[in-house]
Each structure stands twice: as structure tokens, then as C-alpha cells.
């Protein structure tokens, strides 16, 4: 149990970049775990930041600094090497700065895997499908239903996936009338002009696709621009044939893992951006470059045509990964590393005292 002057402190995300060093100044013996939820850029990109030294110095107040992927951690270490006078130990993933050492490690975040009671309370997949079809006024015969669930954020690749849907319908016109894409996009940061402008662009592209490919009784894109509760999102996931996650830059992205967890029937296909941190954990998804419209359109077509047996094989593997590497494993690894670090520090302190005696 931590003493008052020797606590374990968990700092979460970029809003608190300066906080670790502030805590360190007040509590020099504290074990400070900082987890960075967004990607860390390369040194050239980070170099444009006017407060780069202050941010780096603030973060290096951490005992352990966690990122989603090793790639992001490597970018951070190279950034420190570029802009601060620090000793970098690449082999041990440590940075020594102002007589303090920081461990830089990757901890891929995940979700809480649903327990048996939660799963038992879910409506059957067929019932979820019926409800979604009825609510959106879709034709169930031969329907291929794809979904995307995001905030209205330009980093999520919503425009890119709409362009891919449009290209797919161009290349495979036999799917016109049968392929439907439902995009849930919760409004966010509406006070900022850039976000309002982005939402308007998405709405214009949606209208263009629907005008071009729509038919009486058929609308290829349904844009649901409002917040959806977890049960509503889960219903969509269970109703869908395809989940599309085309992030342009994402630390992890948990939407793809939530889709996998929702599919206890082992059906459905995940189309996943290679620029989401989750792509490194979920190679059984159809991995795409969202900037490559043709590639993504081809992946959508492949997903629409994927045999049931292949869907089962891929989904079983995806579910095994997400079940095992859940959010408790994520937290447990960080706390275990913190415990080892504290033990090592105490042993070194005792040895130093013994050497001075």
C-alpha cells in the first residue's frame, strides 16, 4: 500500500501533458503512470509545436509513459532525442532526463469483454436485424448492411469510406438496391468552425451518393447524425454484415473491438484501416489504406461476397484476441510494470544507504 508521499498516480491523455512533471515536483517519490491515448507523431511533425520542450519535459515527469503501439513509443523517444538533452536507452526503452528515468512502453487498450449474463440479455441477431431493417425502412431481401460508428471527426475517415462506398457501387452496379451503408456520426466540438464545415461536407457527399444511386424505396447511405446509446450501437453491430473502420490516424480505435465482441454468432466482416492501432492486433480483418479508394472499395465488395465459413474462421480468431487482451489485461500490465519499477527503486535505495553506512 502506497505511503502518502509515495503514491501511485495514473494520468490519462494529452489534456494533462504538463501534469506528470508538476506531480513529480510535489511528490518526488510518486510512481506516475501516464497513458497517451492518441498517436504520437514523428519528430518532424511534432517540431511545429511552439511548446514542444514544455510538453516533453512535462511528460518526462512520468515513471512509466504508455502508448498504444511500439511505433508511437518509438516516435516519442526519437522526438525527445531531437529536442531535449536526454539519455536514450533504446534497448531498454528508457529515457533519463534531469536525473529521473522514464520507461516508455506500449499497452494496447481494449474493451471489457461481455460476460455470459450480458450476452444472454442481448436480443438475438435475427431480431436486431429485423428491428434495424424496420426502423430504417430497408428491403430485407438480399440486403448487405454495412455500418460505421464514429464521432463527427475528420480523423475518422468518414469521407474516405463514403467515397469507397460510392466507388463500390460504380464498380459493382448489381449491388445497387441491395447494399446499404449506415453511418452513425455523433456531433462533436460543434463550436469549432472546422468541425462544422466537416459535418457539412459529409452531408453533401451523402446527398450526392443518394441522388446518384438512390431508387424508389432504396437509399444507399443513411447518415444518423445523433448520439446513440450503447444498446443502440450494439443492436446495429449485431444486425450488420460489415463494420467499416477507416481511421486516417488513430491511437487504437475501440469501435472495431466492440463490433467483434457483439458478434457471438461469429458472423460479420471487419474492414479496418491500417492506420488504426488495432490493425496490429487484428490481422484477420480486411486491412485497408483508407486513402486508397479503389482498395477500400474492393475490400467492401470482398466483404459483401465473403462465404459464411470464412467469416466464421476470421471472426473466431478476432474474438479470441479481443477476449484475451481485454481492458483488464491493459490495466494489469501497467500496474505490474509499476510494481516492478517501485520494487527496483526501493532495492536500489537500500543498497545506496548500505553503501553509505
mmCIF file of C-alpha atoms in Angstrom:
data_model
loop_
_atom_site.group_PDB
_atom_site.id
_atom_site.type_symbol
_atom_site.label_atom_id
_atom_site.label_comp_id
_atom_site.label_asym_id
_atom_site.label_seq_id
_atom_site.Cartn_x
_atom_site.Cartn_y
_atom_site.Cartn_z
ATOM 1 C CA UNK A 1 0.000 0.000 0.000
ATOM 2 C CA UNK A 2 1.416 3.363 -1.023
ATOM 3 C CA UNK A 3 2.509 5.810 1.657
ATOM 4 C CA UNK A 4 1.194 9.384 1.492
ATOM 5 C CA UNK A 5 4.459 10.621 -0.025
ATOM 6 C CA UNK A 6 4.816 7.515 -2.234
ATOM 7 C CA UNK A 7 1.512 7.145 -4.115
ATOM 8 C CA UNK A 8 0.725 5.586 -7.488
ATOM 9 C CA UNK A 9 -0.803 8.240 -9.770
ATOM 10 C CA UNK A 10 -2.443 7.477 -13.139
ATOM 11 C CA UNK A 11 -2.536 10.367 -15.642
ATOM 12 C CA UNK A 12 -4.726 9.917 -18.702
ATOM 13 C CA UNK A 13 -4.262 11.547 -22.108
ATOM 14 C CA UNK A 14 -2.958 14.664 -23.805
ATOM 15 C CA UNK A 15 -5.023 17.178 -21.845
ATOM 16 C CA UNK A 16 -2.619 16.593 -18.947
ATOM 17 C CA UNK A 17 0.698 16.625 -20.801
ATOM 18 C CA UNK A 18 2.255 19.026 -18.270
ATOM 19 C CA UNK A 19 0.852 17.300 -15.191
ATOM 20 C CA UNK A 20 3.401 14.483 -14.596
ATOM 21 C CA UNK A 21 6.268 16.952 -14.012
ATOM 22 C CA UNK A 22 4.031 19.060 -11.745
ATOM 23 C CA UNK A 23 3.192 15.984 -9.658
ATOM 24 C CA UNK A 24 6.846 14.960 -9.610
ATOM 25 C CA UNK A 25 7.817 18.382 -8.219
ATOM 26 C CA UNK A 26 5.339 17.975 -5.340
ATOM 27 C CA UNK A 27 5.813 14.219 -4.759
ATOM 28 C CA UNK A 28 9.323 13.200 -5.831
ATOM 29 C CA UNK A 29 8.840 9.565 -4.773
ATOM 30 C CA UNK A 30 5.489 9.052 -6.501
ATOM 31 C CA UNK A 31 5.068 6.375 -9.165
ATOM 32 C CA UNK A 32 3.434 8.244 -12.040
ATOM 33 C CA UNK A 33 1.832 6.277 -14.873
ATOM 34 C CA UNK A 34 0.898 8.379 -17.899
ATOM 35 C CA UNK A 35 -1.122 6.862 -20.734
ATOM 36 C CA UNK A 36 -1.296 8.714 -24.058
ATOM 37 C CA UNK A 37 -4.462 7.770 -25.954
ATOM 38 C CA UNK A 38 -3.694 9.421 -29.298
ATOM 39 C CA UNK A 39 -0.908 8.718 -31.822
ATOM 40 C CA UNK A 40 2.485 10.290 -31.241
ATOM 41 C CA UNK A 41 3.851 11.897 -34.439
ATOM 42 C CA UNK A 42 7.354 11.712 -35.847
ATOM 43 C CA UNK A 43 9.866 14.385 -34.726
ATOM 44 C CA UNK A 44 9.421 16.470 -37.899
ATOM 45 C CA UNK A 45 5.668 16.765 -37.384
ATOM 46 C CA UNK A 46 5.958 17.414 -33.651
ATOM 47 C CA UNK A 47 8.608 20.059 -34.320
ATOM 48 C CA UNK A 48 5.985 22.571 -35.484
ATOM 49 C CA UNK A 49 4.571 22.750 -31.942
ATOM 50 C CA UNK A 50 5.629 26.032 -30.270
ATOM 51 C CA UNK A 51 5.573 24.384 -26.802
ATOM 52 C CA UNK A 52 7.413 21.208 -27.732
ATOM 53 C CA UNK A 53 10.019 21.444 -24.952
ATOM 54 C CA UNK A 54 7.436 22.192 -22.264
ATOM 55 C CA UNK A 55 5.250 19.267 -23.349
ATOM 56 C CA UNK A 56 8.139 16.806 -23.476
ATOM 57 C CA UNK A 57 9.513 17.935 -20.126
ATOM 58 C CA UNK A 58 6.047 17.640 -18.598
ATOM 59 C CA UNK A 59 5.586 14.107 -19.864
ATOM 60 C CA UNK A 60 9.034 13.018 -18.712
ATOM 61 C CA UNK A 61 7.905 13.578 -15.149
ATOM 62 C CA UNK A 62 6.300 10.149 -15.620
ATOM 63 C CA UNK A 63 7.736 6.966 -14.174
ATOM 64 C CA UNK A 64 6.087 4.977 -16.943
ATOM 65 C CA UNK A 65 4.796 6.503 -20.169
ATOM 66 C CA UNK A 66 2.411 4.288 -22.145
ATOM 67 C CA UNK A 67 1.324 4.376 -25.775
ATOM 68 C CA UNK A 68 -0.976 2.085 -27.734
ATOM 69 C CA UNK A 69 1.753 0.799 -30.060
ATOM 70 C CA UNK A 70 5.539 0.401 -30.109
ATOM 71 C CA UNK A 71 5.592 2.632 -33.185
ATOM 72 C CA UNK A 72 4.148 5.564 -31.215
ATOM 73 C CA UNK A 73 6.598 4.945 -28.370
ATOM 74 C CA UNK A 74 9.492 4.879 -30.821
ATOM 75 C CA UNK A 75 8.311 8.196 -32.297
ATOM 76 C CA UNK A 76 8.248 9.693 -28.802
ATOM 77 C CA UNK A 77 11.784 8.552 -27.986
ATOM 78 C CA UNK A 78 13.075 9.940 -31.282
ATOM 79 C CA UNK A 79 11.285 13.223 -30.569
ATOM 80 C CA UNK A 80 12.916 13.529 -27.155
ATOM 81 C CA UNK A 81 16.273 12.721 -28.723
ATOM 82 C CA UNK A 82 15.723 15.525 -31.232
ATOM 83 C CA UNK A 83 14.582 18.292 -28.890
ATOM 84 C CA UNK A 84 15.943 17.618 -25.375
ATOM 85 C CA UNK A 85 19.286 16.841 -23.780
ATOM 86 C CA UNK A 86 18.443 13.380 -22.508
ATOM 87 C CA UNK A 87 19.993 9.909 -22.470
ATOM 88 C CA UNK A 88 18.027 7.422 -24.594
ATOM 89 C CA UNK A 89 18.399 3.689 -23.922
ATOM 90 C CA UNK A 90 16.654 2.159 -26.923
ATOM 91 C CA UNK A 91 17.354 -1.426 -25.879
ATOM 92 C CA UNK A 92 15.592 -0.930 -22.540
ATOM 93 C CA UNK A 93 13.069 1.680 -23.784
ATOM 94 C CA UNK A 94 14.090 4.205 -21.138
ATOM 95 C CA UNK A 95 14.803 7.932 -21.146
ATOM 96 C CA UNK A 96 16.951 9.592 -18.486
ATOM 97 C CA UNK A 97 16.201 13.280 -18.060
ATOM 98 C CA UNK A 98 17.184 15.550 -15.162
ATOM 99 C CA UNK A 99 18.298 12.575 -13.028
ATOM 100 C CA UNK A 100 14.952 10.808 -13.468
ATOM 101 C CA UNK A 101 14.302 7.731 -15.582
ATOM 102 C CA UNK A 102 11.122 7.106 -17.593
ATOM 103 C CA UNK A 103 10.104 3.755 -19.054
ATOM 104 C CA UNK A 104 8.393 4.081 -22.457
ATOM 105 C CA UNK A 105 6.184 1.072 -23.138
ATOM 106 C CA UNK A 106 3.256 0.000 -25.319
ATOM 107 C CA UNK A 107 -0.040 -1.013 -23.714
ATOM 108 C CA UNK A 108 -2.736 -1.619 -26.368
ATOM 109 C CA UNK A 109 -6.016 -0.586 -24.765
ATOM 110 C CA UNK A 110 -9.111 -2.707 -25.181
ATOM 111 C CA UNK A 111 -12.691 -3.171 -24.008
ATOM 112 C CA UNK A 112 -14.401 -5.038 -21.204
ATOM 113 C CA UNK A 113 -15.381 -8.401 -22.677
ATOM 114 C CA UNK A 114 -19.122 -9.016 -22.119
ATOM 115 C CA UNK A 115 -19.910 -11.713 -19.573
ATOM 116 C CA UNK A 116 -22.439 -14.508 -20.027
ATOM 117 C CA UNK A 117 -25.237 -12.592 -18.302
ATOM 118 C CA UNK A 118 -24.778 -9.581 -20.576
ATOM 119 C CA UNK A 119 -24.765 -11.735 -23.707
ATOM 120 C CA UNK A 120 -27.871 -13.625 -22.551
ATOM 121 C CA UNK A 121 -29.717 -10.283 -22.252
ATOM 122 C CA UNK A 122 -28.978 -9.296 -25.852
ATOM 123 C CA UNK A 123 -31.754 -9.720 -28.418
ATOM 124 C CA UNK A 124 -30.974 -12.464 -30.963
ATOM 125 C CA UNK A 125 -29.083 -11.390 -34.081
ATOM 126 C CA UNK A 126 -32.134 -12.028 -36.256
ATOM 127 C CA UNK A 127 -34.251 -9.778 -34.011
ATOM 128 C CA UNK A 128 -31.626 -6.989 -34.145
ATOM 129 C CA UNK A 129 -31.611 -7.267 -37.915
ATOM 130 C CA UNK A 130 -35.415 -7.103 -38.088
ATOM 131 C CA UNK A 131 -35.530 -4.008 -35.872
ATOM 132 C CA UNK A 132 -32.886 -2.111 -37.851
ATOM 133 C CA UNK A 133 -34.463 -3.034 -41.186
ATOM 134 C CA UNK A 134 -37.866 -1.917 -39.960
ATOM 135 C CA UNK A 135 -36.643 1.306 -38.352
ATOM 136 C CA UNK A 136 -34.706 2.437 -41.427
ATOM 137 C CA UNK A 137 -37.302 1.227 -43.925
ATOM 138 C CA UNK A 138 -34.918 -1.177 -45.706
ATOM 139 C CA UNK A 139 -35.733 -4.012 -48.048
ATOM 140 C CA UNK A 140 -34.585 -7.209 -46.313
ATOM 141 C CA UNK A 141 -34.344 -9.370 -49.462
ATOM 142 C CA UNK A 142 -30.696 -9.743 -50.480
ATOM 143 C CA UNK A 143 -29.670 -6.900 -48.182
ATOM 144 C CA UNK A 144 -25.994 -6.348 -47.359
ATOM 145 C CA UNK A 145 -25.828 -3.967 -44.408
ATOM 146 C CA UNK A 146 -22.590 -2.118 -43.578
ATOM 147 C CA UNK A 147 -22.197 0.165 -40.552
ATOM 148 C CA UNK A 148 -19.757 2.788 -39.302
ATOM 149 C CA UNK A 149 -19.866 4.292 -35.815
ATOM 150 C CA UNK A 150 -17.805 7.403 -35.082
ATOM 151 C CA UNK A 151 -17.764 10.935 -33.811
ATOM 152 C CA UNK A 152 -18.038 13.640 -36.478
ATOM 153 C CA UNK A 153 -14.262 13.934 -36.602
ATOM 154 C CA UNK A 154 -12.127 14.335 -39.725
ATOM 155 C CA UNK A 155 -9.536 11.855 -38.370
ATOM 156 C CA UNK A 156 -12.075 9.009 -38.504
ATOM 157 C CA UNK A 157 -12.095 8.746 -42.306
ATOM 158 C CA UNK A 158 -15.844 9.152 -42.772
ATOM 159 C CA UNK A 159 -15.483 10.981 -46.095
ATOM 160 C CA UNK A 160 -13.000 8.386 -47.324
ATOM 161 C CA UNK A 161 -15.357 5.494 -46.567
ATOM 162 C CA UNK A 162 -18.245 7.308 -48.279
ATOM 163 C CA UNK A 163 -16.063 7.681 -51.366
ATOM 164 C CA UNK A 164 -15.274 3.965 -51.167
ATOM 165 C CA UNK A 165 -18.980 3.091 -50.937
ATOM 166 C CA UNK A 166 -19.638 5.254 -53.993
ATOM 167 C CA UNK A 167 -16.802 3.600 -55.911
ATOM 168 C CA UNK A 168 -18.009 0.128 -54.958
ATOM 169 C CA UNK A 169 -21.467 0.861 -56.360
ATOM 170 C CA UNK A 170 -19.829 2.192 -59.543
ATOM 171 C CA UNK A 171 -17.729 -0.947 -59.971
ATOM 172 C CA UNK A 172 -20.436 -3.426 -58.949
ATOM 173 C CA UNK A 173 -23.794 -1.946 -60.003
ATOM 174 C CA UNK A 174 -25.501 -5.265 -59.217
ATOM 175 C CA UNK A 175 -25.325 -4.165 -55.557
ATOM 176 C CA UNK A 176 -27.390 -1.038 -56.186
ATOM 177 C CA UNK A 177 -30.663 -1.633 -54.354
ATOM 178 C CA UNK A 178 -29.071 -4.221 -52.042
ATOM 179 C CA UNK A 179 -26.010 -2.600 -50.411
ATOM 180 C CA UNK A 180 -26.821 -0.124 -47.629
ATOM 181 C CA UNK A 181 -24.325 1.800 -45.537
ATOM 182 C CA UNK A 182 -25.438 3.224 -42.173
ATOM 183 C CA UNK A 183 -23.115 5.837 -40.676
ATOM 184 C CA UNK A 184 -23.663 6.804 -37.050
ATOM 185 C CA UNK A 185 -21.853 10.105 -36.507
ATOM 186 C CA UNK A 186 -22.265 11.770 -33.134
ATOM 187 C CA UNK A 187 -21.793 15.558 -33.385
ATOM 188 C CA UNK A 188 -18.717 16.806 -31.548
ATOM 189 C CA UNK A 189 -16.935 20.136 -30.982
ATOM 190 C CA UNK A 190 -19.673 21.979 -32.840
ATOM 191 C CA UNK A 191 -18.349 25.337 -31.627
ATOM 192 C CA UNK A 192 -15.313 24.912 -33.893
ATOM 193 C CA UNK A 193 -15.684 26.036 -37.495
ATOM 194 C CA UNK A 194 -13.528 23.211 -38.847
ATOM 195 C CA UNK A 195 -15.789 20.555 -37.323
ATOM 196 C CA UNK A 196 -18.977 22.257 -38.530
ATOM 197 C CA UNK A 197 -17.505 22.517 -42.024
ATOM 198 C CA UNK A 198 -16.533 18.842 -41.959
ATOM 199 C CA UNK A 199 -20.057 17.777 -40.968
ATOM 200 C CA UNK A 200 -21.479 19.823 -43.836
ATOM 201 C CA UNK A 201 -19.085 18.133 -46.297
ATOM 202 C CA UNK A 202 -20.164 14.699 -45.080
ATOM 203 C CA UNK A 203 -23.811 15.670 -45.506
ATOM 204 C CA UNK A 204 -23.161 16.931 -49.066
ATOM 205 C CA UNK A 205 -21.335 13.760 -50.107
ATOM 206 C CA UNK A 206 -24.097 11.616 -48.585
ATOM 207 C CA UNK A 207 -26.716 13.557 -50.556
ATOM 208 C CA UNK A 208 -24.677 13.179 -53.760
ATOM 209 C CA UNK A 209 -24.397 9.391 -53.384
ATOM 210 C CA UNK A 210 -28.075 9.019 -52.534
ATOM 211 C CA UNK A 211 -29.090 11.183 -55.502
ATOM 212 C CA UNK A 212 -26.830 9.263 -57.848
ATOM 213 C CA UNK A 213 -27.671 5.690 -56.772
ATOM 214 C CA UNK A 214 -30.982 6.041 -54.950
ATOM 215 C CA UNK A 215 -34.106 4.388 -56.291
ATOM 216 C CA UNK A 216 -37.749 4.403 -55.173
ATOM 217 C CA UNK A 217 -37.673 2.612 -51.816
ATOM 218 C CA UNK A 218 -33.850 2.474 -51.758
ATOM 219 C CA UNK A 219 -31.308 4.857 -50.218
ATOM 220 C CA UNK A 220 -27.704 3.595 -50.242
ATOM 221 C CA UNK A 221 -26.406 5.793 -47.387
ATOM 222 C CA UNK A 222 -28.211 6.508 -44.123
ATOM 223 C CA UNK A 223 -26.462 9.214 -42.116
ATOM 224 C CA UNK A 224 -27.592 9.146 -38.478
ATOM 225 C CA UNK A 225 -26.107 12.341 -37.079
ATOM 226 C CA UNK A 226 -27.034 11.942 -33.440
ATOM 227 C CA UNK A 227 -25.715 10.249 -30.329
ATOM 228 C CA UNK A 228 -26.593 6.564 -29.972
ATOM 229 C CA UNK A 229 -26.715 4.769 -26.615
ATOM 230 C CA UNK A 230 -24.531 1.638 -26.193
ATOM 231 C CA UNK A 231 -27.537 -0.688 -26.590
ATOM 232 C CA UNK A 232 -28.457 1.003 -29.883
ATOM 233 C CA UNK A 233 -24.896 0.689 -31.189
ATOM 234 C CA UNK A 234 -24.765 -2.961 -30.130
ATOM 235 C CA UNK A 235 -28.017 -3.612 -31.977
ATOM 236 C CA UNK A 236 -26.526 -2.106 -35.144
ATOM 237 C CA UNK A 237 -23.366 -4.188 -34.792
ATOM 238 C CA UNK A 238 -25.386 -7.393 -34.404
ATOM 239 C CA UNK A 239 -27.579 -6.504 -37.379
ATOM 240 C CA UNK A 240 -24.705 -5.676 -39.735
ATOM 241 C CA UNK A 241 -22.918 -7.783 -42.319
ATOM 242 C CA UNK A 242 -19.905 -5.444 -42.388
ATOM 243 C CA UNK A 243 -18.342 -2.950 -39.954
ATOM 244 C CA UNK A 244 -16.191 -0.246 -41.588
ATOM 245 C CA UNK A 245 -13.451 1.450 -39.554
ATOM 246 C CA UNK A 246 -11.365 3.692 -41.822
ATOM 247 C CA UNK A 247 -9.493 5.946 -39.396
ATOM 248 C CA UNK A 248 -6.874 8.153 -41.003
ATOM 249 C CA UNK A 249 -4.891 8.240 -37.761
ATOM 250 C CA UNK A 250 -5.995 6.557 -34.539
ATOM 251 C CA UNK A 251 -4.216 5.556 -31.353
ATOM 252 C CA UNK A 252 -6.223 2.346 -31.100
ATOM 253 C CA UNK A 253 -9.944 2.614 -32.056
ATOM 254 C CA UNK A 254 -12.280 0.534 -29.918
ATOM 255 C CA UNK A 255 -15.238 0.518 -32.327
ATOM 256 C CA UNK A 256 -13.728 -2.442 -34.162
ATOM 257 C CA UNK A 257 -13.276 -4.361 -30.900
ATOM 258 C CA UNK A 258 -16.841 -3.583 -29.806
ATOM 259 C CA UNK A 259 -18.114 -4.944 -33.137
ATOM 260 C CA UNK A 260 -16.138 -8.154 -32.642
ATOM 261 C CA UNK A 261 -17.439 -8.540 -29.075
ATOM 262 C CA UNK A 262 -21.035 -8.071 -30.294
ATOM 263 C CA UNK A 263 -20.820 -10.962 -32.776
ATOM 264 C CA UNK A 264 -21.303 -14.048 -30.633
ATOM 265 C CA UNK A 265 -22.800 -15.640 -33.770
ATOM 266 C CA UNK A 266 -19.297 -15.432 -35.323
ATOM 267 C CA UNK A 267 -20.675 -13.706 -38.406
ATOM 268 C CA UNK A 268 -19.825 -10.356 -39.978
ATOM 269 C CA UNK A 269 -16.724 -8.894 -41.593
ATOM 270 C CA UNK A 270 -14.496 -6.154 -40.207
ATOM 271 C CA UNK A 271 -12.912 -3.714 -42.696
ATOM 272 C CA UNK A 272 -10.152 -1.933 -40.789
ATOM 273 C CA UNK A 273 -7.732 0.893 -41.538
ATOM 274 C CA UNK A 274 -4.053 0.082 -41.282
ATOM 275 C CA UNK A 275 -3.639 3.451 -39.549
ATOM 276 C CA UNK A 276 -5.677 2.374 -36.517
ATOM 277 C CA UNK A 277 -3.557 0.931 -33.721
ATOM 278 C CA UNK A 278 -5.949 -2.039 -33.574
ATOM 279 C CA UNK A 279 -4.803 -3.206 -37.022
ATOM 280 C CA UNK A 280 -1.643 -4.618 -35.440
ATOM 281 C CA UNK A 281 -3.730 -6.806 -33.129
ATOM 282 C CA UNK A 282 -6.494 -7.785 -35.560
ATOM 283 C CA UNK A 283 -4.868 -9.018 -38.789
ATOM 284 C CA UNK A 284 -7.874 -11.249 -39.576
ATOM 285 C CA UNK A 285 -9.836 -8.118 -40.504
ATOM 286 C CA UNK A 286 -9.678 -6.877 -44.094
ATOM 287 C CA UNK A 287 -6.910 -4.295 -43.651
ATOM 288 C CA UNK A 288 -7.069 -1.291 -45.985
ATOM 289 C CA UNK A 289 -5.395 2.025 -46.698
ATOM 290 C CA UNK A 290 -8.370 4.417 -46.349
ATOM 291 C CA UNK A 291 -6.690 6.956 -48.646
ATOM 292 C CA UNK A 292 -6.793 4.340 -51.425
ATOM 293 C CA UNK A 293 -10.397 4.478 -52.613
ATOM 294 C CA UNK A 294 -10.053 1.550 -55.031
ATOM 295 C CA UNK A 295 -8.508 -0.706 -52.388
ATOM 296 C CA UNK A 296 -11.224 0.096 -49.860
ATOM 297 C CA UNK A 297 -13.996 -0.339 -52.436
ATOM 298 C CA UNK A 298 -12.559 -3.740 -53.377
ATOM 299 C CA UNK A 299 -12.435 -4.710 -49.695
ATOM 300 C CA UNK A 300 -16.115 -3.781 -49.301
ATOM 301 C CA UNK A 301 -17.002 -5.948 -52.272
ATOM 302 C CA UNK A 302 -14.909 -8.817 -50.909
ATOM 303 C CA UNK A 303 -16.628 -8.456 -47.537
ATOM 304 C CA UNK A 304 -20.073 -8.480 -49.174
ATOM 305 C CA UNK A 305 -19.211 -11.697 -51.013
ATOM 306 C CA UNK A 306 -17.305 -13.467 -48.218
ATOM 307 C CA UNK A 307 -18.524 -17.040 -47.615
ATOM 308 C CA UNK A 308 -20.010 -17.826 -44.206
ATOM 309 C CA UNK A 309 -17.255 -20.345 -43.420
ATOM 310 C CA UNK A 310 -14.529 -17.736 -43.957
ATOM 311 C CA UNK A 311 -16.454 -15.207 -41.859
ATOM 312 C CA UNK A 312 -16.638 -17.714 -39.007
ATOM 313 C CA UNK A 313 -12.945 -18.525 -39.195
ATOM 314 C CA UNK A 314 -11.883 -14.877 -39.175
ATOM 315 C CA UNK A 315 -14.375 -13.811 -36.502
ATOM 316 C CA UNK A 316 -13.461 -16.690 -34.180
ATOM 317 C CA UNK A 317 -9.823 -15.590 -34.265
ATOM 318 C CA UNK A 318 -10.719 -11.908 -33.778
ATOM 319 C CA UNK A 319 -12.935 -12.740 -30.819
ATOM 320 C CA UNK A 320 -10.225 -14.843 -29.202
ATOM 321 C CA UNK A 321 -7.784 -11.930 -29.391
ATOM 322 C CA UNK A 322 -10.184 -9.298 -28.040
ATOM 323 C CA UNK A 323 -11.410 -11.620 -25.270
ATOM 324 C CA UNK A 324 -7.890 -12.397 -24.070
ATOM 325 C CA UNK A 325 -6.381 -8.925 -24.444
ATOM 326 C CA UNK A 326 -9.181 -7.048 -22.709
ATOM 327 C CA UNK A 327 -9.152 -3.784 -20.759
ATOM 328 C CA UNK A 328 -8.216 -5.573 -17.524
ATOM 329 C CA UNK A 329 -5.122 -7.023 -19.185
ATOM 330 C CA UNK A 330 -4.272 -3.479 -20.343
ATOM 331 C CA UNK A 331 -4.550 -2.031 -16.824
ATOM 332 C CA UNK A 332 -2.913 -5.055 -15.225
ATOM 333 C CA UNK A 333 0.205 -4.808 -17.372
ATOM 334 C CA UNK A 334 0.702 -1.150 -16.485
ATOM 335 C CA UNK A 335 0.242 -1.782 -12.764
ATOM 336 C CA UNK A 336 2.531 -4.820 -12.870
ATOM 337 C CA UNK A 337 5.264 -2.777 -14.525
ATOM 338 C CA UNK A 338 4.721 -0.049 -11.932
ATOM 339 C CA UNK A 339 5.096 -2.590 -9.131
ATOM 340 C CA UNK A 340 8.355 -3.890 -10.566
ATOM 341 C CA UNK A 341 9.644 -0.356 -11.000
ATOM 342 C CA UNK A 342 8.815 0.547 -7.391
ATOM 343 C CA UNK A 343 10.463 -2.628 -6.087
ATOM 344 C CA UNK A 344 13.595 -1.924 -8.086
ATOM 345 C CA UNK A 345 13.726 1.667 -6.813
ATOM 346 C CA UNK A 346 13.398 0.516 -3.206
ATOM 347 C CA UNK A 347 16.125 -2.110 -3.590
ATOM 348 C CA UNK A 348 18.456 0.467 -5.148
ATOM 349 C CA UNK A 349 17.691 2.911 -2.328
ATOM 350 C CA UNK A 350 18.557 0.279 0.305
ATOM 351 C CA UNK A 351 21.789 -0.613 -1.458
ATOM 352 C CA UNK A 352 22.742 3.072 -1.648
ATOM 353 C CA UNK A 353 22.066 3.511 2.064
ATOM 354 C CA UNK A 354 24.085 0.379 2.865
ATOM 355 C CA UNK A 355 26.966 1.630 0.727
ATOM 356 C CA UNK A 356 26.978 4.963 2.536
ATOM 357 C CA UNK A 357 26.922 3.361 6.007
#
